[in-house]
C-alpha atoms as one frame of an Amber mdcrd trajectory, in Angstrom:
protein
  -0.167   0.045  -0.281   3.062   2.320   0.972   4.244   2.256  -2.888   0.819
   2.565  -3.774   0.295   6.036  -1.779   2.889   6.806  -3.317   2.247   6.716
  -6.783  -0.741   8.529  -5.635   0.216  11.463  -4.590   2.304  12.245  -7.133
  -0.489  12.194  -9.626  -2.421  14.655  -7.207   1.055  17.066  -7.616   1.419
  16.255 -11.382  -2.159  17.320 -11.885  -2.222  19.886  -8.838   1.145  21.870
  -9.580   1.954  21.047 -13.443  -0.597  23.807 -14.252   0.596  26.661 -11.814
   4.150  26.283 -12.785   4.106  25.779 -16.504   1.434  28.192 -17.235   3.578
  31.236 -17.033   6.504  29.744 -18.354   4.412  30.659 -21.828   5.590  33.677
 -21.115   9.144  33.864 -20.936  11.975  33.039 -22.825  11.658  29.355 -22.420
  11.721  27.516 -25.642   8.049  25.936 -26.803   8.533  22.628 -27.457  10.534
  22.580 -24.135   7.058  23.865 -22.437   5.683  21.687 -24.758   7.435  18.149
 -23.578   6.902  19.374 -20.303   2.770  19.084 -20.297   3.081  15.859 -22.769
   5.304  14.679 -20.021   3.002  15.614 -16.644  -0.207  14.230 -18.491   1.584
  11.196 -19.445   2.999  10.842 -16.114  -1.037  12.164 -14.286  -2.097   8.738
 -16.479   0.644   6.796 -15.675   0.894   7.350 -12.239  -3.346   7.049 -11.148
  -3.460   3.371 -13.386   0.190   2.082 -11.297  -1.159   3.032  -7.880  -4.825
   0.748  -8.686  -2.669  -2.353 -10.414  -0.256  -1.840  -6.879  -3.421  -1.629
  -4.796  -4.799  -5.092  -6.723  -1.379  -6.947  -6.438  -1.838 -10.424  -4.734
   1.339  -9.896  -2.985   4.091  -6.662  -3.016   4.553  -5.092  -6.097   7.492
  -4.377  -7.357   9.816  -1.591  -5.735   7.522  -1.939  -3.097   9.975  -2.971
  -0.660  12.791  -0.123  -1.718   9.651   2.466  -0.467   9.090   1.391   2.127
  12.689   0.584   2.931  13.067   4.425   2.893   9.431   5.403   4.605  10.032
   2.042   6.830   7.943   3.485   9.410   5.155   4.394   8.394   5.017   1.151
   6.590   4.313  -0.208   9.879   1.087   1.398  10.348  -0.160   0.856   6.348
   0.905  -2.957   7.754  -1.724  -2.883  10.869  -4.674  -2.460   8.354  -7.240
  -4.770   7.699  -6.801  -6.413   3.998 -10.394  -6.080   3.452  -9.160  -2.309
   3.468  -6.925  -2.046   0.814  -9.195  -4.422  -0.933 -11.820  -2.567  -1.012
 -10.234   0.142  -2.185  -8.120  -1.459  -5.065 -11.993  -2.530  -5.955 -12.793
   0.820  -6.267  -9.899   1.833  -8.259  -9.853  -0.638 -10.656 -14.041   0.297
 -11.208 -13.541   4.075 -11.818 -10.417   3.551 -13.398 -12.733   1.427 -15.892
 -15.310   3.661 -16.291 -12.533   6.432 -16.877 -11.230   4.458 -20.102 -15.138
   3.098 -21.381 -15.166   6.973 -20.636 -12.423   8.054 -23.061 -13.114   4.992
 -25.465 -16.387   6.416 -26.599 -15.663  10.057 -26.198 -12.824   9.571 -28.503
 -14.287   7.601 -30.914 -16.922   9.921 -31.142 -14.762  12.329 -31.290 -12.505
  10.910 -34.222 -15.578   9.845 -36.500 -16.759  13.646 -36.071 -13.441  15.091
 -37.045 -12.988  12.706 -39.805 -16.191  13.632 -41.173 -16.014  17.527 -41.015
 -12.216  17.380 -42.439 -13.537  14.993 -45.536 -16.040  17.414 -45.780 -13.541
  20.409 -45.750 -11.165  18.399 -48.183 -13.732  18.238 -50.835 -14.965  21.243
 -50.571 -11.142  23.333 -50.610 -10.627  20.502 -53.324 -13.443  22.117 -55.977
 -13.607  25.517 -55.109  -9.190  25.795 -54.554  -7.895  27.840 -57.905  -5.404
  25.653 -57.888  -2.411  23.198 -55.337   0.992  23.639 -55.727   2.958  20.157
 -53.541   0.517  20.282 -50.411  -1.308  23.713 -50.507  -4.334  24.189 -51.813
  -4.713  27.955 -53.209  -7.907  29.712 -52.819  -9.467  32.649 -54.776  -9.945
  35.578 -51.909  -8.536  38.216 -50.740  -7.925  38.420 -47.446  -4.647  37.353
 -45.899  -5.071  33.677 -44.118  -3.486  30.164 -44.059  -3.948  27.022 -41.995
  -3.551  23.593 -42.001  -5.770  20.393 -42.084  -4.976  17.276 -40.328  -4.761
  13.982 -42.830  -3.584  11.361 -44.974  -2.071  13.385 -46.060  -2.278  16.287
 -44.222  -2.188  19.776 -46.413  -1.809  23.724 -46.291  -5.142  25.882 -46.838
  -3.921  29.466 -47.961  -4.977  32.744 -49.784  -4.001  34.278 -52.798  -4.189
  36.849 -50.791  -1.528  36.065 -49.083   0.697  36.552 -52.098  -0.728  40.008
 -52.103  -0.331  41.511 -49.016   3.096  39.995 -47.597   6.105  39.641 -49.376
   7.663  36.335 -50.483   9.677  35.466 -47.787   6.742  36.702 -44.754   4.464
  33.851 -47.215   7.859  31.341 -46.596   7.590  31.900 -43.438   3.281  31.731
 -43.320   3.426  28.118 -45.283   6.396  27.120 -42.928   4.299  27.598 -40.184
   1.434  25.606 -41.186   4.172  22.596 -42.542   5.855  22.401 -39.166   2.432
  21.494 -37.562   1.525  19.066 -40.474   5.075  17.189 -39.346   4.630  17.698
 -35.660   1.353  16.387 -35.307   0.165  19.170 -33.355  -3.784  18.315 -34.576
  -3.515  15.059 -33.084  -1.711  16.345 -29.838  -4.549  18.732 -29.669  -7.167
  16.006 -30.241  -5.931  14.374 -27.676  -5.796  16.842 -24.574  -9.426  17.947
 -26.047 -10.803  14.080 -25.657  -8.439  13.813 -21.815  -9.963  17.193 -21.066
 -13.541  15.862 -21.496 -13.030  11.926 -19.862 -11.850  14.284 -16.620 -12.881
  17.530 -16.253 -12.649  18.176 -12.751  -8.361  17.346 -12.748  -6.495  21.020
 -13.385  -4.312  19.626 -15.038  -6.855  17.771 -18.245  -8.881  21.158 -17.566
  -5.905  23.515 -18.576  -4.042  21.564 -21.116  -6.388  21.671 -24.110  -6.268
  25.746 -23.515  -1.864  25.978 -22.796  -1.122  23.199 -25.684  -3.374  24.373
 -28.197  -1.399  27.743 -27.382   2.892  25.748 -27.403   1.686  24.963 -30.935
   1.405  27.765 -32.310   4.505  29.710 -30.765   6.171  26.017 -32.330   5.349
  26.133 -35.336   6.462  29.742 -35.100   9.569  28.984 -34.488   9.644  26.715
 -36.924   9.333  29.508 -39.496  11.908  32.019 -38.346  14.478  28.904 -38.160
  12.798  28.973 -41.820  12.950  32.374 -42.488  13.614  34.937 -39.845  12.397
  36.314 -36.840  11.220  39.631 -38.637  10.224  38.127 -40.877   7.397  35.946
 -39.006   6.261  38.984 -36.443   5.345  40.813 -39.737   3.755  38.234 -41.431
   1.674  37.263 -38.491   1.027  40.525 -37.750  -0.781  41.002 -41.449  -2.450
  37.379 -41.294  -4.698  38.911 -37.560  -6.009  41.493 -38.763  -7.605  38.675
 -41.421 -11.184  38.723 -39.834 -11.385  35.438 -41.952 -12.670  32.922 -39.465
 -10.781  29.258 -39.694 -12.589  25.433 -40.095 -13.270  23.458 -36.874 -10.083
  21.384 -36.714  -7.619  23.703 -38.397  -4.888  24.860 -37.421  -3.517  28.427
 -38.113  -1.292  31.527 -38.046  -3.901  33.980 -36.541  -4.293  33.200 -32.482
  -2.858  35.377 -29.868  -0.882  37.603 -31.712   0.163  39.504 -28.586   1.808
  37.089 -27.027   3.065  35.095 -30.078   5.031  38.103 -30.986   6.486  38.929
 -27.742   7.690  34.973 -27.415   9.293  35.271 -30.918  11.110  38.842 -29.556
  12.756  36.493 -26.554  13.570  33.133 -28.330  13.426  33.985 -31.528  15.032
  31.269 -33.189  16.495  29.112 -29.571  17.270  25.776 -31.288  17.047  23.505
 -28.526  19.143  19.645 -29.001  16.159  16.419 -29.189  17.131  15.836 -25.666
  15.749  18.214 -23.571  12.823  17.565 -24.952  12.999  14.826 -23.062  14.792
  16.425 -19.946  12.133  18.126 -19.241   9.539  15.691 -19.791  11.255  13.168
 -17.554  11.548  15.741 -15.355   8.193  17.167 -14.606   7.830  13.136 -14.734
   9.986  12.499 -11.597   9.906  15.723  -9.561   6.076  15.748  -7.992   6.652
  11.668  -7.326  10.309  12.864  -5.618   8.082  15.618  -3.115   5.738  12.783
  -2.723   8.283  10.146  -1.016  10.264  13.007   0.604   6.507  14.017   2.137
   5.776  10.451   3.169   9.558   9.835   4.122   9.306  12.987   6.911   5.775
  11.668   7.775   7.557   8.379   8.467  10.151   9.710  10.482   7.570  12.143
  12.506   5.994   8.760  13.809   9.056   7.180  14.289  10.039  10.298  16.678
   6.169  10.274  18.241   6.858   7.060  20.664  10.379   8.837  21.667   8.858
  12.795  22.491   6.197  10.449  24.336
């Protein structure tokens, strides 16, 4: 039971602390890719530790790593071992039922959301294919004077752009806009955003999952901005973003475009620009977002265990 408590406390800490810690960093010089890795690592960690806590409770004997954890919180483990077995079994059943309910809800909502997205995207693809003035590579061009571009997921994904891009932007600015949209497709940003939306629908009361869709949507835009800045220049992306953000054209559901969170994105481009981070830094950010809450939980329980050990002595 000690290991299950550590895992459950770790999941709770991630769910409560991650939004408060990661949210304000979007407006700092921390690269957006690092923050995105932190958010995704936190989401994965909260799910993993929550599920692992239930599995540990239901484990027939001592779960793996249970002995190591009990060695750290030895006095507290003695208290847990005194708990009646039926209490642990009841908690395991409750946890298993809750996990089953969440899994079923996730599958139902995920399939429903996926079907709706496929229907919308297929319909949108068919309509754009008919009305597009021309197509070059992965870009469908629409005859419209307002400058706008957005990417549509699929197999293959594609970019929709208007003639207004060529009319209102320079050649390099137009390339920056297209590079931004292609970054969304290469990074599977649509899939990441969809997964966050589904998790928020399944667990809306959990702060981490409730905050993830909005935060992740912003971060994928900031990440695509950095890709565009590396393909062209920071000044070019800022200029293009300023012009395109003034367009009043709505974007279809399920698409990612260039015209959201303009003020934050201009600020982020100015302070982080074309920063390129090694791949190991993304893995490190994700790992720290998972490991730090669990380490904190273990320290808290170790301190509690020490207090339990000292109580008889002080008495």
